[in-house]
Coordinates of C-alpha atoms and ligand atoms in Angstrom, one line a residue:
Chain A
M1 CA 94.0 77.9 100.7
N2 CA 97.8 77.2 100.9
V3 CA 100.2 79.0 103.2
F4 CA 103.9 78.4 103.5
T5 CA 105.5 77.5 106.8
C6 CA 109.2 77.3 107.7
N7 CA 110.5 73.9 108.7
G8 CA 113.1 75.5 111.0
C9 CA 111.1 78.1 113.0
D10 CA 107.6 79.4 113.5
Y11 CA 107.7 81.8 110.5
Q12 CA 104.7 81.6 108.2
S13 CA 104.0 83.4 104.9
M14 CA 101.5 83.8 102.1
T15 CA 104.4 83.6 99.7
A16 CA 107.3 81.1 99.6
K17 CA 110.9 82.4 100.0
Y18 CA 114.1 80.8 98.9
V19 CA 115.2 80.7 102.5
C20 CA 113.3 81.7 105.7
P21 CA 113.9 85.5 106.3
K22 CA 113.5 84.9 110.1
C23 CA 115.9 82.0 110.9
R24 CA 117.8 82.3 107.6
Q25 CA 118.1 78.5 107.4
G26 CA 114.6 76.8 107.2
K27 CA 113.0 75.9 103.9
F28 CA 109.3 76.4 103.2
E29 CA 106.6 73.7 103.2
T30 CA 103.0 74.2 102.1
R31 CA 100.1 73.8 104.4
E32 CA 96.4 73.9 103.6
V33 CA 94.4 76.1 105.9
S34 CA 90.8 77.5 106.0
S35 CA 90.3 80.8 104.1
K36 CA 88.4 82.2 107.0
G37 CA 89.8 85.2 108.7
T38 CA 89.3 88.7 110.2
V39 CA 89.7 92.0 108.4
Y40 CA 92.9 93.6 109.8
S41 CA 92.7 96.7 107.7
F42 CA 91.3 98.0 104.4
T43 CA 90.9 100.9 102.0
D44 CA 88.2 101.8 99.5
I45 CA 89.9 102.6 96.2
H46 CA 88.0 105.3 94.4
I47 CA 90.8 106.3 91.9
A48 CA 92.1 103.2 90.2
P49 CA 94.6 102.5 87.5
A50 CA 93.2 101.8 84.0
E51 CA 93.0 98.1 84.4
F52 CA 90.8 98.3 87.5
A53 CA 88.9 101.6 86.7
G54 CA 85.9 99.6 85.5
I55 CA 85.2 98.1 88.9
A56 CA 86.1 101.2 91.1
P57 CA 85.2 102.0 93.8
Y58 CA 86.2 98.7 95.4
T59 CA 87.8 97.6 98.6
V60 CA 91.2 96.0 99.1
A61 CA 91.3 94.3 102.5
L62 CA 94.2 92.8 104.4
V63 CA 92.8 89.7 106.1
Q64 CA 94.3 87.9 109.1
L65 CA 93.7 84.2 108.6
D66 CA 92.2 82.2 111.5
E67 CA 94.3 79.1 111.1
A68 CA 97.7 80.6 110.3
N69 CA 99.9 83.5 111.4
V70 CA 99.5 84.9 107.9
K71 CA 97.8 87.9 106.4
V72 CA 96.4 87.9 102.8
T73 CA 95.6 90.8 100.5
T74 CA 92.1 90.4 99.1
R75 CA 89.5 92.3 97.2
M76 CA 86.0 92.8 98.6
A77 CA 82.8 94.9 97.9
L78 CA 82.5 98.2 99.7
G79 CA 81.2 98.3 103.3
V80 CA 84.0 96.5 105.1
Q81 CA 85.2 97.3 108.6
I82 CA 88.2 96.2 110.7
G83 CA 87.2 93.1 112.6
D84 CA 84.7 91.8 110.1
C85 CA 84.7 87.9 109.7
V86 CA 85.3 87.1 106.1
E87 CA 86.1 84.1 103.8
L88 CA 87.1 83.3 100.3
D89 CA 84.4 83.6 97.7
R90 CA 86.5 82.8 94.6
I91 CA 89.8 83.3 92.9
E92 CA 89.6 85.4 89.8
D93 CA 92.5 86.5 87.6
G94 CA 95.0 85.7 90.3
A95 CA 93.1 87.7 93.0
F96 CA 91.5 86.4 96.2
L97 CA 87.9 87.7 96.2
Y98 CA 86.6 87.7 99.7
K99 CA 83.1 88.1 101.2
G100 CA 81.5 88.4 104.7
V101 CA 80.8 85.2 106.5
Chain B
M1 CA 131.7 108.5 109.2
T2 CA 132.5 109.2 105.6
D3 CA 135.1 111.6 104.2
V4 CA 132.8 113.1 101.6
Y5 CA 131.6 116.7 101.5
V6 CA 129.0 118.6 99.5
H7 CA 130.5 121.4 97.3
G8 CA 127.6 122.5 95.1
I9 CA 123.8 122.3 94.9
G10 CA 121.4 123.1 92.1
M11 CA 117.6 122.7 91.6
T12 CA 115.1 123.8 89.1
Q13 CA 111.6 125.1 89.9
F14 CA 109.3 122.1 90.6
G15 CA 106.0 122.1 88.8
T16 CA 104.5 121.8 85.3
F17 CA 107.0 122.4 82.5
V18 CA 105.5 120.9 79.5
D19 CA 107.6 123.1 77.2
R20 CA 110.9 122.1 78.8
T21 CA 112.6 118.9 77.9
M22 CA 114.0 116.4 80.5
K23 CA 117.5 117.2 79.2
D24 CA 116.9 120.9 79.7
L25 CA 115.8 120.4 83.3
L26 CA 118.6 118.0 84.1
L27 CA 121.3 120.2 82.7
D28 CA 119.9 123.3 84.3
A29 CA 120.2 121.7 87.8
C30 CA 123.7 120.2 87.0
V31 CA 125.1 123.5 85.8
Q32 CA 123.8 125.3 88.9
A33 CA 125.5 122.7 91.1
L34 CA 128.8 122.8 89.1
E35 CA 128.9 126.6 89.3
D36 CA 128.1 126.5 93.0
A37 CA 131.0 124.1 93.5
G38 CA 133.4 126.4 91.5
N39 CA 133.5 124.1 88.4
P40 CA 135.7 121.3 89.7
R41 CA 136.9 118.4 87.5
V42 CA 134.2 115.7 87.7
D43 CA 135.3 112.0 87.8
A44 CA 131.9 110.3 87.5
V45 CA 128.2 111.1 87.1
F46 CA 125.2 109.3 88.7
I47 CA 121.6 110.2 87.7
G48 CA 118.5 109.2 89.7
N49 CA 115.6 108.6 87.4
F50 CA 112.6 106.3 87.5
M51 CA 110.3 106.5 84.5
G52 CA 112.3 108.3 81.8
G53 CA 112.3 105.1 79.7
A54 CA 108.7 104.2 80.4
I55 CA 106.9 107.5 79.6
Y56 CA 109.6 109.8 78.0
N57 CA 111.5 107.3 75.9
Q58 CA 114.8 108.6 77.2
E59 CA 117.6 106.6 78.9
I60 CA 121.4 107.1 78.8
L61 CA 121.0 110.1 81.1
G62 CA 124.4 109.9 82.6
A63 CA 126.2 109.9 79.2
I64 CA 124.0 112.8 78.0
V65 CA 125.1 114.9 81.0
A66 CA 128.8 114.1 80.6
N67 CA 128.6 114.8 76.8
E68 CA 126.4 118.0 77.0
L69 CA 128.5 119.5 79.8
G70 CA 131.8 118.5 78.2
L71 CA 132.9 116.5 81.3
G72 CA 135.1 114.1 79.2
F73 CA 134.8 110.4 78.7
I74 CA 134.1 109.7 82.4
P75 CA 132.0 106.8 83.8
T76 CA 128.3 107.5 84.3
A77 CA 125.2 105.6 85.3
K78 CA 121.5 105.9 85.7
V79 CA 120.3 104.7 89.0
E80 CA 116.7 103.3 89.5
G81 CA 115.1 102.6 92.9
A82 CA 111.6 103.8 92.3
C83 CA 111.0 107.0 94.4
A84 CA 114.3 106.4 96.1
S85 CA 116.3 106.7 92.8
G86 CA 117.7 110.1 93.8
G87 CA 118.8 109.0 97.3
I88 CA 120.4 105.8 95.9
A89 CA 122.2 107.9 93.3
V90 CA 123.6 110.2 96.0
R91 CA 124.7 107.1 97.9
Q92 CA 126.4 105.6 94.8
G93 CA 128.4 108.8 94.5
V94 CA 129.4 108.6 98.1
L95 CA 130.4 105.0 97.8
G96 CA 132.4 105.8 94.6
I97 CA 134.4 108.3 96.5
L98 CA 134.8 106.1 99.6
S99 CA 136.1 103.3 97.4
G100 CA 139.0 105.6 96.4
E101 CA 138.0 105.4 92.7
Y102 CA 136.7 109.0 92.4
D103 CA 137.6 112.3 94.0
T104 CA 134.6 114.3 92.8
V105 CA 131.2 113.1 91.6
L106 CA 128.2 114.9 90.1
V107 CA 124.9 113.4 91.2
A108 CA 121.6 114.6 89.8
G109 CA 117.9 113.4 89.7
V110 CA 115.2 114.2 87.2
E111 CA 111.7 113.3 86.2
K112 CA 109.3 114.5 83.5
M113 CA 105.7 113.5 84.3
K114 CA 103.3 116.3 83.4
H115 CA 103.4 115.7 79.7
A116 CA 101.8 112.3 80.1
S117 CA 98.2 111.3 81.0
T118 CA 97.4 110.4 84.6
A119 CA 96.6 106.9 83.5
D120 CA 100.0 106.4 81.8
V121 CA 101.8 107.8 84.8
T122 CA 99.8 105.7 87.3
Q123 CA 100.6 102.6 85.2
A124 CA 104.3 103.5 85.2
I125 CA 104.3 104.1 89.0
N126 CA 102.7 100.7 89.5
A127 CA 106.0 99.2 88.1
A128 CA 107.2 100.0 91.7
M129 CA 105.0 97.2 93.1
D130 CA 105.4 93.5 92.8
N131 CA 103.2 92.9 89.8
D132 CA 103.5 89.1 89.9
S133 CA 101.5 88.8 93.1
N134 CA 97.9 88.1 94.3
E135 CA 98.1 91.5 95.9
K136 CA 98.6 93.4 92.7
H137 CA 95.8 91.3 91.1
A138 CA 93.5 92.3 93.9
G139 CA 93.8 95.8 92.7
L140 CA 96.0 97.3 95.4
T141 CA 97.5 100.6 94.3
F142 CA 100.4 102.7 95.6
P143 CA 98.1 105.2 97.5
G144 CA 95.9 102.2 98.4
F145 CA 98.8 100.7 100.4
F146 CA 99.1 103.8 102.5
G147 CA 95.3 104.0 102.9
V148 CA 95.3 100.5 104.4
L149 CA 98.0 101.6 106.8
A150 CA 96.1 104.7 107.7
N151 CA 92.9 102.9 108.6
R152 CA 94.9 100.5 110.9
Y153 CA 96.8 103.4 112.4
F154 CA 93.5 105.1 113.3
Y155 CA 92.2 101.9 114.7
E156 CA 95.2 101.4 117.0
T157 CA 95.8 105.0 118.1
G158 CA 93.9 108.2 118.8
A159 CA 94.7 109.5 115.3
S160 CA 92.1 110.5 112.8
K161 CA 91.9 112.0 109.3
K162 CA 92.5 115.4 110.9
H163 CA 96.0 114.4 111.8
L164 CA 96.8 113.5 108.2
A165 CA 95.4 116.8 107.2
M166 CA 97.6 118.6 109.7
V167 CA 100.7 117.0 108.0
A168 CA 99.5 118.2 104.6
L169 CA 98.7 121.7 105.9
K170 CA 102.1 122.0 107.6
N171 CA 104.0 121.1 104.5
R172 CA 101.9 123.4 102.4
E173 CA 102.6 126.3 104.8
H174 CA 106.3 125.5 104.5
A175 CA 106.0 125.5 100.7
L176 CA 104.4 129.0 100.7
N177 CA 107.9 130.3 101.6
N178 CA 109.7 128.2 99.0
P179 CA 109.9 129.9 95.5
L180 CA 111.0 126.6 94.0
A181 CA 108.0 124.6 95.3
Q182 CA 105.2 123.3 93.1
F183 CA 102.3 124.5 95.3
Q184 CA 102.3 128.1 96.6
K185 CA 98.6 128.6 97.2
A186 CA 97.5 128.7 100.8
T187 CA 94.9 126.2 101.9
T188 CA 93.0 125.3 105.1
L189 CA 92.3 122.3 107.2
D190 CA 88.7 122.3 106.0
E191 CA 89.7 122.3 102.4
I192 CA 92.1 119.5 102.9
M193 CA 89.6 117.4 104.9
G194 CA 86.8 118.0 102.4
A195 CA 88.9 117.2 99.3
R196 CA 88.0 114.4 96.9
I197 CA 88.8 110.9 98.3
I198 CA 91.4 109.0 96.4
T199 CA 91.6 105.9 98.6
N200 CA 89.9 106.2 101.9
P201 CA 90.9 107.8 104.2
L202 CA 93.4 109.6 101.9
G203 CA 92.1 112.5 100.0
L204 CA 93.7 114.6 97.2
F205 CA 95.9 116.7 99.6
D206 CA 97.2 113.5 101.3
C207 CA 98.9 112.4 98.1
S208 CA 102.0 113.8 96.5
P209 CA 101.5 115.3 93.0
M210 CA 102.9 114.6 89.6
T211 CA 105.8 117.0 89.0
D212 CA 108.5 118.0 86.5
G213 CA 111.8 119.0 87.9
A214 CA 115.5 118.2 88.6
A215 CA 118.1 118.7 91.3
A216 CA 121.8 118.1 91.5
V217 CA 124.7 118.0 94.0
V218 CA 128.5 118.0 93.6
I219 CA 130.3 115.9 96.2
S220 CA 134.0 115.4 96.8
R221 CA 136.6 114.1 99.2
E222 CA 137.9 117.7 99.3
K223 CA 136.7 119.4 102.5
S224 CA 133.8 121.9 102.5
S225 CA 131.5 123.4 105.0
V226 CA 129.0 120.5 104.7
H227 CA 130.1 117.0 105.6
I228 CA 128.1 113.9 104.6
R229 CA 128.5 112.2 108.0
S230 CA 126.9 109.0 107.0
S231 CA 125.0 107.2 104.2
A232 CA 122.9 104.1 104.7
Q233 CA 120.4 102.1 102.7
A234 CA 118.0 99.2 103.4
S235 CA 115.3 97.3 101.7
G236 CA 112.0 95.9 103.0
P237 CA 108.9 93.9 102.1
T238 CA 107.7 94.4 98.5
Q239 CA 104.2 93.2 99.4
M240 CA 101.8 94.5 102.1
Q241 CA 100.8 91.0 103.1
D242 CA 104.5 90.2 104.0
A243 CA 104.7 92.9 106.7
D244 CA 105.2 91.5 110.2
D245 CA 103.9 94.8 111.6
L246 CA 101.7 96.7 109.2
L247 CA 102.4 100.0 111.0
S248 CA 106.2 99.6 110.6
I249 CA 108.2 100.3 107.4
P250 CA 111.4 98.3 108.3
A251 CA 113.5 99.8 105.4
I252 CA 113.1 103.3 107.0
G253 CA 113.8 102.1 110.5
E254 CA 116.8 100.0 109.4
S255 CA 118.4 102.6 107.1
G256 CA 117.9 105.2 109.9
R257 CA 119.5 102.9 112.5
M258 CA 122.5 102.3 110.3
A259 CA 122.9 105.9 109.5
Y260 CA 122.8 107.0 113.2
E261 CA 125.3 104.2 114.0
K262 CA 127.8 105.2 111.3
A263 CA 127.5 108.9 112.2
G264 CA 127.7 108.3 115.9
V265 CA 124.6 110.4 116.6
G266 CA 121.0 109.7 117.6
P267 CA 117.6 111.0 116.6
G268 CA 117.7 113.6 119.4
D269 CA 120.8 115.2 117.9
I270 CA 119.2 116.0 114.5
D271 CA 118.2 119.7 114.0
V272 CA 116.3 119.5 110.7
V273 CA 114.8 116.8 108.6
E274 CA 113.6 116.1 105.1
I275 CA 111.4 113.0 105.1
H276 CA 109.7 111.1 102.2
D277 CA 106.1 112.2 102.6
C278 CA 104.8 110.6 99.4
F279 CA 101.5 110.5 101.4
S280 CA 100.7 112.3 104.6
M281 CA 100.5 108.9 106.3
T282 CA 104.1 108.1 105.3
E283 CA 105.4 111.1 107.1
L284 CA 103.6 110.0 110.3
L285 CA 105.2 106.6 110.1
A286 CA 108.7 107.9 109.1
I287 CA 109.0 110.2 112.1
E288 CA 108.3 107.2 114.3
E289 CA 110.6 104.8 112.4
L290 CA 113.5 107.3 112.6
G291 CA 113.1 107.5 116.3
F292 CA 112.0 111.2 116.6
F293 CA 108.8 110.1 118.3
N294 CA 107.6 106.9 119.9
K295 CA 105.8 104.3 117.8
R296 CA 102.1 104.9 117.5
E297 CA 102.6 108.5 118.8
G298 CA 103.8 110.5 115.8
W299 CA 100.3 111.9 115.5
K300 CA 100.6 113.6 118.9
A301 CA 103.8 115.4 117.7
I302 CA 101.8 116.6 114.7
E303 CA 99.0 117.8 116.9
E304 CA 101.5 119.7 119.1
G305 CA 103.2 121.4 116.1
R306 CA 106.5 119.9 117.0
T307 CA 107.4 119.1 113.3
K308 CA 106.7 122.6 112.0
A309 CA 109.7 124.8 111.0
T310 CA 109.2 126.6 114.3
G311 CA 108.9 123.3 116.3
D312 CA 111.6 121.3 118.1
K313 CA 112.0 118.8 115.3
P314 CA 111.4 120.6 112.0
V315 CA 110.3 118.2 109.2
N316 CA 110.1 119.0 105.5
T317 CA 110.9 122.7 105.7
S318 CA 111.0 122.7 101.9
G319 CA 107.3 121.8 101.7
G320 CA 108.1 118.1 101.3
L321 CA 106.9 115.8 98.5
L322 CA 103.3 116.9 99.2
S323 CA 103.9 120.6 98.4
R324 CA 107.4 121.1 97.1
G325 CA 106.5 118.4 94.6
H326 CA 107.7 114.9 93.7
P327 CA 109.5 114.6 90.4
I328 CA 110.3 111.0 91.3
G329 CA 114.0 110.6 90.5
A330 CA 114.8 114.1 91.6
T331 CA 113.2 113.9 95.1
G332 CA 116.1 112.3 97.0
V333 CA 118.5 114.9 95.6
A334 CA 116.2 117.8 96.2
Q335 CA 116.1 116.8 99.9
I336 CA 119.9 117.2 100.1
Y337 CA 119.5 120.6 98.3
Q338 CA 117.2 121.8 101.1
L339 CA 119.3 120.5 103.9
V340 CA 122.6 121.9 102.5
R341 CA 120.8 125.3 102.4
Q342 CA 119.7 124.8 106.0
L343 CA 123.3 124.0 107.0
R344 CA 124.6 127.0 105.1
G345 CA 122.1 129.2 106.9
T346 CA 120.4 130.3 103.6
A347 CA 117.3 128.1 103.5
V348 CA 113.6 128.9 103.1
N349 CA 112.1 128.3 106.6
Q350 CA 115.6 128.5 108.0
V351 CA 116.1 126.7 111.3
D352 CA 118.3 128.8 113.5
G353 CA 121.8 127.3 114.1
A354 CA 121.1 124.0 112.3
R355 CA 124.1 121.8 112.5
L356 CA 122.9 118.2 111.9
A357 CA 120.4 117.4 109.2
L358 CA 118.8 114.1 108.1
A359 CA 117.3 113.1 104.7
Q360 CA 115.2 110.0 104.3
N361 CA 114.1 108.9 100.8
L362 CA 111.7 106.0 100.3
G363 CA 111.1 103.8 97.2
G364 CA 108.1 101.7 96.5
T365 CA 105.7 100.7 99.3
G366 CA 108.7 100.3 101.6
S367 CA 111.0 98.5 99.2
Y368 CA 114.0 100.8 99.4
S369 CA 115.0 103.5 101.9
T370 CA 118.1 105.7 102.1
V371 CA 119.2 107.9 104.9
H372 CA 121.9 110.6 104.7
I373 CA 123.1 112.6 107.8
L374 CA 124.7 115.9 107.0
E375 CA 126.7 118.1 109.3
R376 CA 127.8 121.7 109.2
V377 CA 131.6 121.8 109.8
Ligands
LIG1 ZN1 112.5 80.0 109.7

């Protein structure tokens, strides 16, 4: 998957900014990294808005990527714990769907 | 330091008022504040409101207030900053006076939520997230964000679900003494811990309710017994995955830092606090961000009862968003209402001799924060 890295400092992000929020000068370049990472935290969403009610309960996990100083918000099946090793299963409707390695 | 003072306050009962219109609630709070201030000439009106357009089909709230109250052809505006709409409206009033443009400003906040279905309100609240993001597409919700924070907080500290429950219980116990609060039924730690899970580990009592209500303040450059010593505002990441430190909400910390600096005081000087406890977890982080307790140690202060009305750093003596209620656009103004009563010595859960008070109002999942420091003079 793609992450964005500042060409002026060590700031990295899942999303590109107009200017680097850390050094305020650098511009962003894309870098391809492995989707593999570790669950940093999560929640199991039982009460969901109408558009997601059909798939509730589901887990939203914040994943720390192995190959970049970047966290990515993902959706997973229930049963996740902090520290689990995970990877991208597929991208669906703009969401990163992750699964255990 | 500002040269702005609070002259009048007003607030409706918070709760379910399906038979009262938004205009009725808004004007009720405004009239109370104007009468409390001795009916001064008003130079401008700012109204905090978040979803009046989305679920009540009503905008132009500023002009409606000016017209219905006969204030003349004065400038008015509606201010939107998600759940910080009220705090930002207060700040716009302060800035209008500081600029020299106005002498006296009426600021109010209002929300009507209980007439709509939970699905419609949830949908409207989600407008306060960045909806053009992979994070939103993953199904993250507003409470979900604070659920993710809570699980990480538990992982890094000795805190557990019991500490969240203790925050909710404290605020409920404060609300029991507040006749304007939405929830006035006693509860127990067991009932809170056993309640239906919304987004783990947050249960029903960890989440602020849907509420109808309004609050208002009259502020002026003329002196009064309550001085707005400083007003500050900051913004922060609009996506969870953009946070450098998940257990920090920089908008709260930064708005607090600026407010202390402008007021020339520190966290240790503050006698009484109203904080944005949209979720029990939010209160834990906010008391750390505002420097009342060390980072990752707010839960210990909760355990020791230090944030109770009887503790050394009383937080949410009104009952907070969790139990006083959270009519979104009114919340930031209602915080000022409670603190002015504390400084006048007429509050529910009165803190003896309160002289310096701090209000912190949060919008979105850390998108906006305002801090106001008030002083009895
Ligand atoms: Zn940079």
